[in-house]
mmCIF file of C-alpha atoms (C1' of nucleotides) in Angstrom:
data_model
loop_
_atom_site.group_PDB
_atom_site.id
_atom_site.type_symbol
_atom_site.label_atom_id
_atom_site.label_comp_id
_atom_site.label_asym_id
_atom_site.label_seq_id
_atom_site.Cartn_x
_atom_site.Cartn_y
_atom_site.Cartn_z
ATOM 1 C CA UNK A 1 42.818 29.999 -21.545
ATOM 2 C CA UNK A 2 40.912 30.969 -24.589
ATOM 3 C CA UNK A 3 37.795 32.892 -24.995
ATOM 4 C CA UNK A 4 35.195 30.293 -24.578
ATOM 5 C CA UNK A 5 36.563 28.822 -21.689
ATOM 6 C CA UNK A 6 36.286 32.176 -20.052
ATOM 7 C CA UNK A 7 32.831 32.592 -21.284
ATOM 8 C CA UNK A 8 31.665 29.037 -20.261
ATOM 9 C CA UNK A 9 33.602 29.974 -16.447
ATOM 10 C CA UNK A 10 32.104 33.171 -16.062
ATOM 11 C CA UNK A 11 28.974 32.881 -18.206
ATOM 12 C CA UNK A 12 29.411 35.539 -19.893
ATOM 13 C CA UNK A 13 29.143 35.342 -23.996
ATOM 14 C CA UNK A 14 32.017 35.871 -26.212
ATOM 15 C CA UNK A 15 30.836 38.576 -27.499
ATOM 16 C CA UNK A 16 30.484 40.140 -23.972
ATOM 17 C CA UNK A 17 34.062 39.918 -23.317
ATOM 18 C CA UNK A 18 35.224 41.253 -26.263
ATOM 19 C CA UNK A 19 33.212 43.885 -25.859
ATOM 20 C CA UNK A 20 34.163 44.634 -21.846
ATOM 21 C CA UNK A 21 37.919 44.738 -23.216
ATOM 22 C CA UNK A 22 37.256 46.998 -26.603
ATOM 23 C CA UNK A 23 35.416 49.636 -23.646
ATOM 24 C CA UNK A 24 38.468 48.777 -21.427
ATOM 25 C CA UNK A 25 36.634 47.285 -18.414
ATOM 26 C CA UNK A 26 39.370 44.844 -19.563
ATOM 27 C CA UNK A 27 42.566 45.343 -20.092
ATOM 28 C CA UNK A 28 44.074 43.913 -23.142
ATOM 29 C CA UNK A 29 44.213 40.130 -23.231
ATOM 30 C CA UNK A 30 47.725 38.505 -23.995
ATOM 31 C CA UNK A 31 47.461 36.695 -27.691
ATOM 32 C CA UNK A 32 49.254 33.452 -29.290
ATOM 33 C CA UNK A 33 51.266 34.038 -32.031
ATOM 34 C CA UNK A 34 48.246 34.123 -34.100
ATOM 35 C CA UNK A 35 46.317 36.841 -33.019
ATOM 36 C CA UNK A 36 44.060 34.661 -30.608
ATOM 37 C CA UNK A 37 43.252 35.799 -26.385
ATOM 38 C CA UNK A 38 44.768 34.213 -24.056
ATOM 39 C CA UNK A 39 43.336 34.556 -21.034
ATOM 40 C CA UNK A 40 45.868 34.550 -17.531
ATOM 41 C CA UNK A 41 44.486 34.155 -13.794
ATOM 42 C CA UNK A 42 44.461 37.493 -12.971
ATOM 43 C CA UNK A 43 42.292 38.697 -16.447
ATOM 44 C CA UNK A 44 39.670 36.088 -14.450
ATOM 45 C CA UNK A 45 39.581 38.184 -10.818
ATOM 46 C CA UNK A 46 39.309 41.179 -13.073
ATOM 47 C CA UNK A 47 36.250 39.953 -14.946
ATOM 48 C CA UNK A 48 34.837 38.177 -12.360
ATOM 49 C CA UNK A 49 34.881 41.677 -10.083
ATOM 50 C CA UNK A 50 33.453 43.256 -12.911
ATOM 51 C CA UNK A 51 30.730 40.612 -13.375
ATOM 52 C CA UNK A 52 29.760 41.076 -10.060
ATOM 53 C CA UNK A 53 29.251 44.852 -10.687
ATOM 54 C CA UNK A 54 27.577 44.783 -13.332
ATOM 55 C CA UNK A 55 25.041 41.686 -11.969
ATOM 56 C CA UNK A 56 24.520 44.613 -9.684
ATOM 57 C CA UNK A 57 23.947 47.152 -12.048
ATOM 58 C CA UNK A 58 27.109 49.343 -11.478
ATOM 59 C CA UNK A 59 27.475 51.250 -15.134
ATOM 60 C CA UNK A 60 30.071 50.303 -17.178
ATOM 61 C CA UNK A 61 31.186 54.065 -17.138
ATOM 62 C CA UNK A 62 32.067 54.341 -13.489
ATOM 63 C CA UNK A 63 33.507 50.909 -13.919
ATOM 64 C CA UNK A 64 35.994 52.273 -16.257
ATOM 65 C CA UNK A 65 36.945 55.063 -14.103
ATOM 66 C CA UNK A 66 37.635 52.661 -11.483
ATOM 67 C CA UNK A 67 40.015 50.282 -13.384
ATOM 68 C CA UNK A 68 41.713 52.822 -15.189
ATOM 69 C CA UNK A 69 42.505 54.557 -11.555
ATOM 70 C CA UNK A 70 43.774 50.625 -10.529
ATOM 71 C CA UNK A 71 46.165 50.889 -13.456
ATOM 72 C CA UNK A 72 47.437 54.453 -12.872
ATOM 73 C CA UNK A 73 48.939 53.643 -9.982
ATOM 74 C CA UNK A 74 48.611 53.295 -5.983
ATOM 75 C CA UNK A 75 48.736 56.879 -5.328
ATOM 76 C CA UNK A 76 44.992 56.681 -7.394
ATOM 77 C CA UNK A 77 43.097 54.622 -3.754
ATOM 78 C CA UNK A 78 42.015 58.083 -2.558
ATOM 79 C CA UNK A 79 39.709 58.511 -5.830
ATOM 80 C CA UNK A 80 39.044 54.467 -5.766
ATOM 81 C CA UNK A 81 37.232 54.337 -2.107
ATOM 82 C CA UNK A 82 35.472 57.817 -3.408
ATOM 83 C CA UNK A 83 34.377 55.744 -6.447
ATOM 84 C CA UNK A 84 33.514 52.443 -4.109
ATOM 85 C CA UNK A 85 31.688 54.757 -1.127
ATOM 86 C CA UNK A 86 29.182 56.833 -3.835
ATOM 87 C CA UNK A 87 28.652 53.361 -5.873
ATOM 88 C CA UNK A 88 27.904 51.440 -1.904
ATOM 89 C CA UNK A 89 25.479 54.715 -1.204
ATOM 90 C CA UNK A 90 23.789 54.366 -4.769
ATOM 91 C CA UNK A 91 23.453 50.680 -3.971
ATOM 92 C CA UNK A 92 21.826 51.150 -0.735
ATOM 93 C CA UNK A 93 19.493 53.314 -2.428
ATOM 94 C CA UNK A 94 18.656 50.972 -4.461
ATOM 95 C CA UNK A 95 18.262 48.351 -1.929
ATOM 96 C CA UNK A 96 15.430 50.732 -0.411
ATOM 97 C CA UNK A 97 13.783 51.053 -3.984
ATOM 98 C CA UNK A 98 13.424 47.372 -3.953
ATOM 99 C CA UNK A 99 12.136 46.670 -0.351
ATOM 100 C CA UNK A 100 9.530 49.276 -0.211
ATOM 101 C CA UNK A 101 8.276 47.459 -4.111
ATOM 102 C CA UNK A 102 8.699 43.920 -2.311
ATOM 103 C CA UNK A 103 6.463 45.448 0.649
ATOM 104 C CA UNK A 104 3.991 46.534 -1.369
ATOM 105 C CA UNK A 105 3.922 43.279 -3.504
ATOM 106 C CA UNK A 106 3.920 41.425 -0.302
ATOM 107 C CA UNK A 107 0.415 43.685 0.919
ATOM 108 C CA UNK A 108 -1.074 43.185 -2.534
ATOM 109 C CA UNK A 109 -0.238 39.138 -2.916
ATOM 110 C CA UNK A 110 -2.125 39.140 0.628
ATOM 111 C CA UNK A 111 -4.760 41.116 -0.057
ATOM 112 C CA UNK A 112 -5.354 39.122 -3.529
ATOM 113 C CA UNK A 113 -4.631 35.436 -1.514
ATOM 114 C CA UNK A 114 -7.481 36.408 1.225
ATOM 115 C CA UNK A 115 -10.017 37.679 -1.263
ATOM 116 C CA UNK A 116 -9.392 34.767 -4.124
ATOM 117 C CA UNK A 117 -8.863 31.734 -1.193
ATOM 118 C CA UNK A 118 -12.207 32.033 0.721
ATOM 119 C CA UNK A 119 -14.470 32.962 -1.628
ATOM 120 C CA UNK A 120 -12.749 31.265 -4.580
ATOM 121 C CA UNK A 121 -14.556 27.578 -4.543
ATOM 122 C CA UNK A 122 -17.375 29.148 -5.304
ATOM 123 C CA UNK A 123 -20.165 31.719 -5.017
ATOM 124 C CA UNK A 124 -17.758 34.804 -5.707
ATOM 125 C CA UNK A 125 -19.205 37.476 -7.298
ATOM 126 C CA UNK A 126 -17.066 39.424 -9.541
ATOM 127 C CA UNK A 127 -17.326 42.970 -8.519
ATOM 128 C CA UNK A 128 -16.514 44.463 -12.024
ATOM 129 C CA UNK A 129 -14.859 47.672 -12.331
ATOM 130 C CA UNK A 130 -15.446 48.997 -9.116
ATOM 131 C CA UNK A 131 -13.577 51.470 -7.135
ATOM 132 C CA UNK A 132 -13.060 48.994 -4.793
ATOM 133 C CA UNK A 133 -11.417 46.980 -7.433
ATOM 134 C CA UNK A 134 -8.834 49.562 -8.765
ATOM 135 C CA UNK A 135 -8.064 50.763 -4.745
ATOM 136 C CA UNK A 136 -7.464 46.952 -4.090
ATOM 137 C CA UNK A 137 -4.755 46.678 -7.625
ATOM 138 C CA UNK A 138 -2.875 49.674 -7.074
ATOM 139 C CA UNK A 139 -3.594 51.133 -3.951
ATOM 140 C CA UNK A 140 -0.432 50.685 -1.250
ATOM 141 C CA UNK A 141 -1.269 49.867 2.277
ATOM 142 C CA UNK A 142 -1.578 53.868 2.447
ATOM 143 C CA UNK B 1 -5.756 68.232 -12.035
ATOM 144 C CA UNK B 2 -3.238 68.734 -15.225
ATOM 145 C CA UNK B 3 -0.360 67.266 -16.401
ATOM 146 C CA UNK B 4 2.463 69.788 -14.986
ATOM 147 C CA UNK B 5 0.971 69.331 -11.023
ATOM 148 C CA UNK B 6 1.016 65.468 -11.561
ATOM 149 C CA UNK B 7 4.145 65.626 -13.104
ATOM 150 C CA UNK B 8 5.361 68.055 -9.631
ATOM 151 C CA UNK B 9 3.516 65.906 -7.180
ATOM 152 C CA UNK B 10 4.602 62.248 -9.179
ATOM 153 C CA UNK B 11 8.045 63.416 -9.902
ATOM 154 C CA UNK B 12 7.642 62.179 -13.340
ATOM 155 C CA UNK B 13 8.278 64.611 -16.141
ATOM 156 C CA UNK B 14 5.161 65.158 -18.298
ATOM 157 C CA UNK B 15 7.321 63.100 -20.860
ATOM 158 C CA UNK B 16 6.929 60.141 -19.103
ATOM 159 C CA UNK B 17 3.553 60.685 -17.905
ATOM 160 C CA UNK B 18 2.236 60.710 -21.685
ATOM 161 C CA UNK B 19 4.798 58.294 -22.701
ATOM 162 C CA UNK B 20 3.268 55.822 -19.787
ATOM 163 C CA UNK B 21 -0.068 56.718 -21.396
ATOM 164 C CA UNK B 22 0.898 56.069 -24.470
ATOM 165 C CA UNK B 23 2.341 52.943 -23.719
ATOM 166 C CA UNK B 24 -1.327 51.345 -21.977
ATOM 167 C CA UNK B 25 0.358 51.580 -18.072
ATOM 168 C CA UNK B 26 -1.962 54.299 -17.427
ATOM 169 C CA UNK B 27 -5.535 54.216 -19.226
ATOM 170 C CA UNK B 28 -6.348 57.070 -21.324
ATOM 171 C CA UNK B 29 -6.686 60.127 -18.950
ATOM 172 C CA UNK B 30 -10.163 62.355 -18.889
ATOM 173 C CA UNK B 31 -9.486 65.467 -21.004
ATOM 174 C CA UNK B 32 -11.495 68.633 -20.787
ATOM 175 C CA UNK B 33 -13.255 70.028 -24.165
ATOM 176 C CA UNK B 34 -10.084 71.756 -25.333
ATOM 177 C CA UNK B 35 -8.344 68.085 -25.024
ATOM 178 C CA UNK B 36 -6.011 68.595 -21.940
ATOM 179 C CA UNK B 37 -5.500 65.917 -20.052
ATOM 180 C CA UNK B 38 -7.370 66.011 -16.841
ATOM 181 C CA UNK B 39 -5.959 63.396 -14.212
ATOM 182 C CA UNK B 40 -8.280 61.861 -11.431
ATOM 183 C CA UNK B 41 -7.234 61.122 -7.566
ATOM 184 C CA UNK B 42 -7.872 57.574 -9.315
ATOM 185 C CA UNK B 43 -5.539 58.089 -11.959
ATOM 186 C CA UNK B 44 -2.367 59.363 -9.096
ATOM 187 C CA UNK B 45 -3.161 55.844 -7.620
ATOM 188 C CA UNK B 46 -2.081 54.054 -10.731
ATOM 189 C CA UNK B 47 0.529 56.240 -11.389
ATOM 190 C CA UNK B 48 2.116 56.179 -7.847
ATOM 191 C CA UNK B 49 1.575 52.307 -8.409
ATOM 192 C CA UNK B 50 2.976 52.090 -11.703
ATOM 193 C CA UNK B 51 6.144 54.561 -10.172
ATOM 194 C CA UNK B 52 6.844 52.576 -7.444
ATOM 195 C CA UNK B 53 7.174 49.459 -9.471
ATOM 196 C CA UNK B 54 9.866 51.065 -11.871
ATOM 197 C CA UNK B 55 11.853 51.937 -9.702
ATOM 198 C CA UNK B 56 12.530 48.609 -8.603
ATOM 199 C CA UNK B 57 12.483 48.028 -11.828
ATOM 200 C CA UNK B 58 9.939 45.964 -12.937
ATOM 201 C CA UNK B 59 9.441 46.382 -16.786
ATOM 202 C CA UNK B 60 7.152 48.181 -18.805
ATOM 203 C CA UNK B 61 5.994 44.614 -20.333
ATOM 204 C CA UNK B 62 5.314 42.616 -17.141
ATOM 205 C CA UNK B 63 3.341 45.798 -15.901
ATOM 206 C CA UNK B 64 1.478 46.466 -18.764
ATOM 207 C CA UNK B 65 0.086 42.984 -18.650
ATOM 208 C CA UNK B 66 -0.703 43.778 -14.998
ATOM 209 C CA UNK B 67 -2.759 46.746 -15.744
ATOM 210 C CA UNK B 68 -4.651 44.988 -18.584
ATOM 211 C CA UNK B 69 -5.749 42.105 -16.471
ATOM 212 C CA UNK B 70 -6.827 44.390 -13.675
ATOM 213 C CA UNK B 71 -9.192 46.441 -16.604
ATOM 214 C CA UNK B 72 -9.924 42.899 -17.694
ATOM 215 C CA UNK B 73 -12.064 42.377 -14.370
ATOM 216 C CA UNK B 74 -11.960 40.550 -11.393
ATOM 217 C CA UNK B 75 -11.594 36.980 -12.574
ATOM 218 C CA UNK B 76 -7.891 37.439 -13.586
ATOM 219 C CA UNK B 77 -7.018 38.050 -10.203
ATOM 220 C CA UNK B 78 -5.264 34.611 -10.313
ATOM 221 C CA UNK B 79 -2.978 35.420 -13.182
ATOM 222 C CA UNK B 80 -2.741 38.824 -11.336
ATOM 223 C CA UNK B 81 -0.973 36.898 -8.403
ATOM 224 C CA UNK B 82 0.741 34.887 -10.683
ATOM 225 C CA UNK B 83 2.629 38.323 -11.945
ATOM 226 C CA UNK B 84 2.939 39.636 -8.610
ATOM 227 C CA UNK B 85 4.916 36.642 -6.877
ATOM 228 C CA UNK B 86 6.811 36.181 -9.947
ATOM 229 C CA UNK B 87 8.103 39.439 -9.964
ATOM 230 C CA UNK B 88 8.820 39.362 -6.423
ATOM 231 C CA UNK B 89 11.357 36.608 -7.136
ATOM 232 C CA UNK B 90 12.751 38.212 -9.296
ATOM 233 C CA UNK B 91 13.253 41.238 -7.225
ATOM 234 C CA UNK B 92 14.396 38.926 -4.271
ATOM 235 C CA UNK B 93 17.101 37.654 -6.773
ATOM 236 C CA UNK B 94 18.025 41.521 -7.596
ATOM 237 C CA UNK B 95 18.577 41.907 -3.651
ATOM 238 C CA UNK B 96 21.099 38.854 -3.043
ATOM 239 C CA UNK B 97 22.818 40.434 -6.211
ATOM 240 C CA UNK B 98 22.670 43.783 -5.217
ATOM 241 C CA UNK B 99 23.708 42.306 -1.262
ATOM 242 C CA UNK B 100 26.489 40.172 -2.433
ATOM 243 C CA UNK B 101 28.415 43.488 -4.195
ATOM 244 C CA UNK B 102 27.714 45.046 -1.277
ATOM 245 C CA UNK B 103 29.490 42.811 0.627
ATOM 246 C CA UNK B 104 32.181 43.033 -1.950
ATOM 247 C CA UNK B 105 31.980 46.669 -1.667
ATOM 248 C CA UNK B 106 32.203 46.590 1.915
ATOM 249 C CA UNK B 107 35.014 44.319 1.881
ATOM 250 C CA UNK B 108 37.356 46.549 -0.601
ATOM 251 C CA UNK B 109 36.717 49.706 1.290
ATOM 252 C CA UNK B 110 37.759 48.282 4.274
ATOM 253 C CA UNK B 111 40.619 47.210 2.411
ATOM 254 C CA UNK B 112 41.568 50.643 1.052
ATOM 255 C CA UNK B 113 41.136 52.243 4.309
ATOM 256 C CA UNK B 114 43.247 50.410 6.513
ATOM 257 C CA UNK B 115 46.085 50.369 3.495
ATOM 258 C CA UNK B 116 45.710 54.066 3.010
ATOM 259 C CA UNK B 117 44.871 55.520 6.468
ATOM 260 C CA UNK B 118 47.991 54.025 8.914
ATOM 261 C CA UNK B 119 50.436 54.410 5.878
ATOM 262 C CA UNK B 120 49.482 57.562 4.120
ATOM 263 C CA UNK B 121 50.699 60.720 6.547
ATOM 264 C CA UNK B 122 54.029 60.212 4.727
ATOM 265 C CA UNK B 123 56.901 57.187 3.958
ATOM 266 C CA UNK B 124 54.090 55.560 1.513
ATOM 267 C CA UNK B 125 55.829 53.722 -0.835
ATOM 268 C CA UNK B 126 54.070 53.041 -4.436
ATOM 269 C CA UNK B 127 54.387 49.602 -4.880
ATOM 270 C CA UNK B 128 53.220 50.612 -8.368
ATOM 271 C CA UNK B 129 51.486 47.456 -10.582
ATOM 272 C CA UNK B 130 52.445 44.596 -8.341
ATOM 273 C CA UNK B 131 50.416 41.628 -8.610
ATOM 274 C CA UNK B 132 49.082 42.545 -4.972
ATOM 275 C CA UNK B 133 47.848 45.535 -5.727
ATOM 276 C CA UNK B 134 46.037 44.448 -8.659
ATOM 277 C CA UNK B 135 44.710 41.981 -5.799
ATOM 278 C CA UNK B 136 43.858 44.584 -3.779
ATOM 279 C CA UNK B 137 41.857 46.136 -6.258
ATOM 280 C CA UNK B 138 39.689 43.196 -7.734
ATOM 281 C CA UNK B 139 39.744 39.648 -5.472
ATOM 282 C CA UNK B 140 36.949 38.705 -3.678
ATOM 283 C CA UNK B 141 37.355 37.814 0.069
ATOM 284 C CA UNK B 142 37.850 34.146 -1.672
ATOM 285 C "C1'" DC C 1 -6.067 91.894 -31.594
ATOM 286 C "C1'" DC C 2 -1.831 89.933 -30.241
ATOM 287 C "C1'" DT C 3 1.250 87.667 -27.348
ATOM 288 C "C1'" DT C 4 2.346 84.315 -23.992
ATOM 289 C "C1'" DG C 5 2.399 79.967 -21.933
ATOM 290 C "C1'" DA C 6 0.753 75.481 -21.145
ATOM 291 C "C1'" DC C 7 -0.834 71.976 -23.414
ATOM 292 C "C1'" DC C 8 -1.401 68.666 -27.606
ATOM 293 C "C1'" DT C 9 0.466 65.080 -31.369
ATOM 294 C "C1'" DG C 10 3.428 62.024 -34.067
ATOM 295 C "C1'" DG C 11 7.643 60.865 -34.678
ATOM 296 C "C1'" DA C 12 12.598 61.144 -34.322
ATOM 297 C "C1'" DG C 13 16.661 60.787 -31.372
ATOM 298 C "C1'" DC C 14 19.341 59.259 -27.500
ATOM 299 C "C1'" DT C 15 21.774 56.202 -23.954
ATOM 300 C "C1'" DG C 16 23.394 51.987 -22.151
ATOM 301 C "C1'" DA C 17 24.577 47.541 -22.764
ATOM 302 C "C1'" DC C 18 24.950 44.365 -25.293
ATOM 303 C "C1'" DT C 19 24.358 41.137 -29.601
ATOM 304 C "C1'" DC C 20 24.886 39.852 -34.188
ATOM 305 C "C1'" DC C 21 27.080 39.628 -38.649
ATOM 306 C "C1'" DA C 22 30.185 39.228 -42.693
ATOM 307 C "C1'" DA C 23 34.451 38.388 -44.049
ATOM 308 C "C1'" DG C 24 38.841 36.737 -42.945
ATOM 309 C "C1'" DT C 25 42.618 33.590 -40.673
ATOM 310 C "C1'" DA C 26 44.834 29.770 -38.221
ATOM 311 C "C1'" DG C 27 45.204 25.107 -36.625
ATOM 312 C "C1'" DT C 28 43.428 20.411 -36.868
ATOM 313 C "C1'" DA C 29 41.306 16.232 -38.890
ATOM 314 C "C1'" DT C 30 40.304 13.330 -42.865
ATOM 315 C "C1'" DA D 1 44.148 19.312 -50.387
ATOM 316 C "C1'" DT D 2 40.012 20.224 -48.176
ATOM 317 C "C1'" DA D 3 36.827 20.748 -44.839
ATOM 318 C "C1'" DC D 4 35.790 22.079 -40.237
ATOM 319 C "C1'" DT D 5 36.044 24.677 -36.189
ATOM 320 C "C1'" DA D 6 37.264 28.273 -33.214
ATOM 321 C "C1'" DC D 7 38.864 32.306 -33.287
ATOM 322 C "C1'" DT D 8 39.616 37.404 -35.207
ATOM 323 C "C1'" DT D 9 37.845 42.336 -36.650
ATOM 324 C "C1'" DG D 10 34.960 46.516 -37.476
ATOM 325 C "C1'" DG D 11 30.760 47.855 -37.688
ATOM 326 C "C1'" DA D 12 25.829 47.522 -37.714
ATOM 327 C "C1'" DG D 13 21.587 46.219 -35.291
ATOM 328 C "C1'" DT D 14 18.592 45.650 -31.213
ATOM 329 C "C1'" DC D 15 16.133 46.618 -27.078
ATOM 330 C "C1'" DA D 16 14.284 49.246 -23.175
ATOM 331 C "C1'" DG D 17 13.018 53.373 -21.580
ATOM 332 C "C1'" DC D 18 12.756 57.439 -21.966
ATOM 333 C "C1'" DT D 19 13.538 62.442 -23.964
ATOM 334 C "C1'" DC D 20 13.250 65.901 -27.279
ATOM 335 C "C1'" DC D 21 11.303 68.456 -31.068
ATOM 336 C "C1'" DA D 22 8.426 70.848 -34.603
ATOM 337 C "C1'" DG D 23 4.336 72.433 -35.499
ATOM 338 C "C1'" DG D 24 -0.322 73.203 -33.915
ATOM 339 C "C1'" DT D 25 -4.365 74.528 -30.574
ATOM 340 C "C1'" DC D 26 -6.429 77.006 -26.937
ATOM 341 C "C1'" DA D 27 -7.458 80.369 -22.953
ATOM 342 C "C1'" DA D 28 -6.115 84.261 -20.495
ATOM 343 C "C1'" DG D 29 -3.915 88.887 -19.953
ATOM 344 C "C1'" DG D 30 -2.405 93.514 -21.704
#
DNA sequence: CCTTGACCTGGAGCTGACTCCAAGTAGTAT
DNA sequence: ATACTACTTGGAGTCAGCTCCAGGTCAAGG
């Protein structure tokens, strides 16, 4: 399977993979006698895991780590699940980054929806600049 | 209030803070007649706001518009909503992402654990590269 | 008066993750 | 034979988001 089959599978560009292999997120594609990847089954699951990481925002450094300790051997899964645990943690983090910004968007969408449905036909009167204003754009539901 | 306490308080480093200024997410901060900055309880609001947002990672673009409408007055507040649910989508679309390597996650530690933990007092042989451990190491649960 | 320390500015530098490019080659179609 | 297309390489460029630095100002303390 050549390159832009791979890239049209995975939707990832060209360029992309070439560039996950030359880091060696990838390990080194087979070629045809002239010079030109050939892509087996198992390069797929590799770049489809690594996708998947990535999508998630997993660095491509700690991905490294982890598929060089894959190659090294089986006596490496010790340091893997260390690598998989501290990436799940950082992850989870993340997770509660996201939820307390999607709670506050949530308050604010409401708090815009009520103020701009009622009194939006007509007959508002735009407040300006007030404090009230500013508390009601950035303020969180304290 | 100066830039080193909002900097403690924000967990920002005074870097940022000016960069942030620099960059129109925060409006030009009060200075005192020997031009230090001197921050308002308004100006923490914005900042906390502005914070919380990054993290998630909403970027500097998408905000900046934000904070221009809102300085713009109070008959943006439809684009303002606009923004907001916009970005929420995209957030929600960062959490089934950031869910679905989870899983993943989830799934390969589980893995590791019951491969390494019954097996690994002693009489573990290293089935070295096999194509299984390779599986081991990248497949999804298909 | 002099030093110290916190602040200021404009601009350069850095990191991560691509993304693009020029120049070259190999296989296929006309 | 020639054109076309898909591939190759090494290296440069881009973008976001900081982060650092040199050189300067100011207020307070010894």
């Amino acid at each position: 399977m050549k390159i832009a089959e791979v890239s049209e599978r995975c939707g990832l560009s060209a360029d992309t993979l070439r560039f996950y292999e030359r880091s060696g997120l990838v390990r080194p594609v087979a070629r045809d006698r002239s010079g030109v990847r050939d892509y087996a089954e198992a390069d797929l699951m590799r770049i489809e895991f690594i996708q998947c990481m990535r999508k998630a925002g997993l660095p491509i450094d700690v991905l490294k780590e982890y598929v060089d300790l894959v190659d090294a051997g089986e006596h490496t899964m010790g340091d893997r699940i260390q690598i998989l645990v501290e990436q799940r943690e950082q992850l989870l983090a993340r997770m509660r980054d996201i939820q307390q910004t999607l709670d506050l968007l949530n308050y604010k969408i409401d708090l815009y929806q009520n103020k701009l449905g009622p009194g939006s036909k007509r007959g508002r009167r735009p407040v300006k600049d007030s404090a009230r204003a500013q508390e009601m754009a950035y303020a969180a539901p304290t």
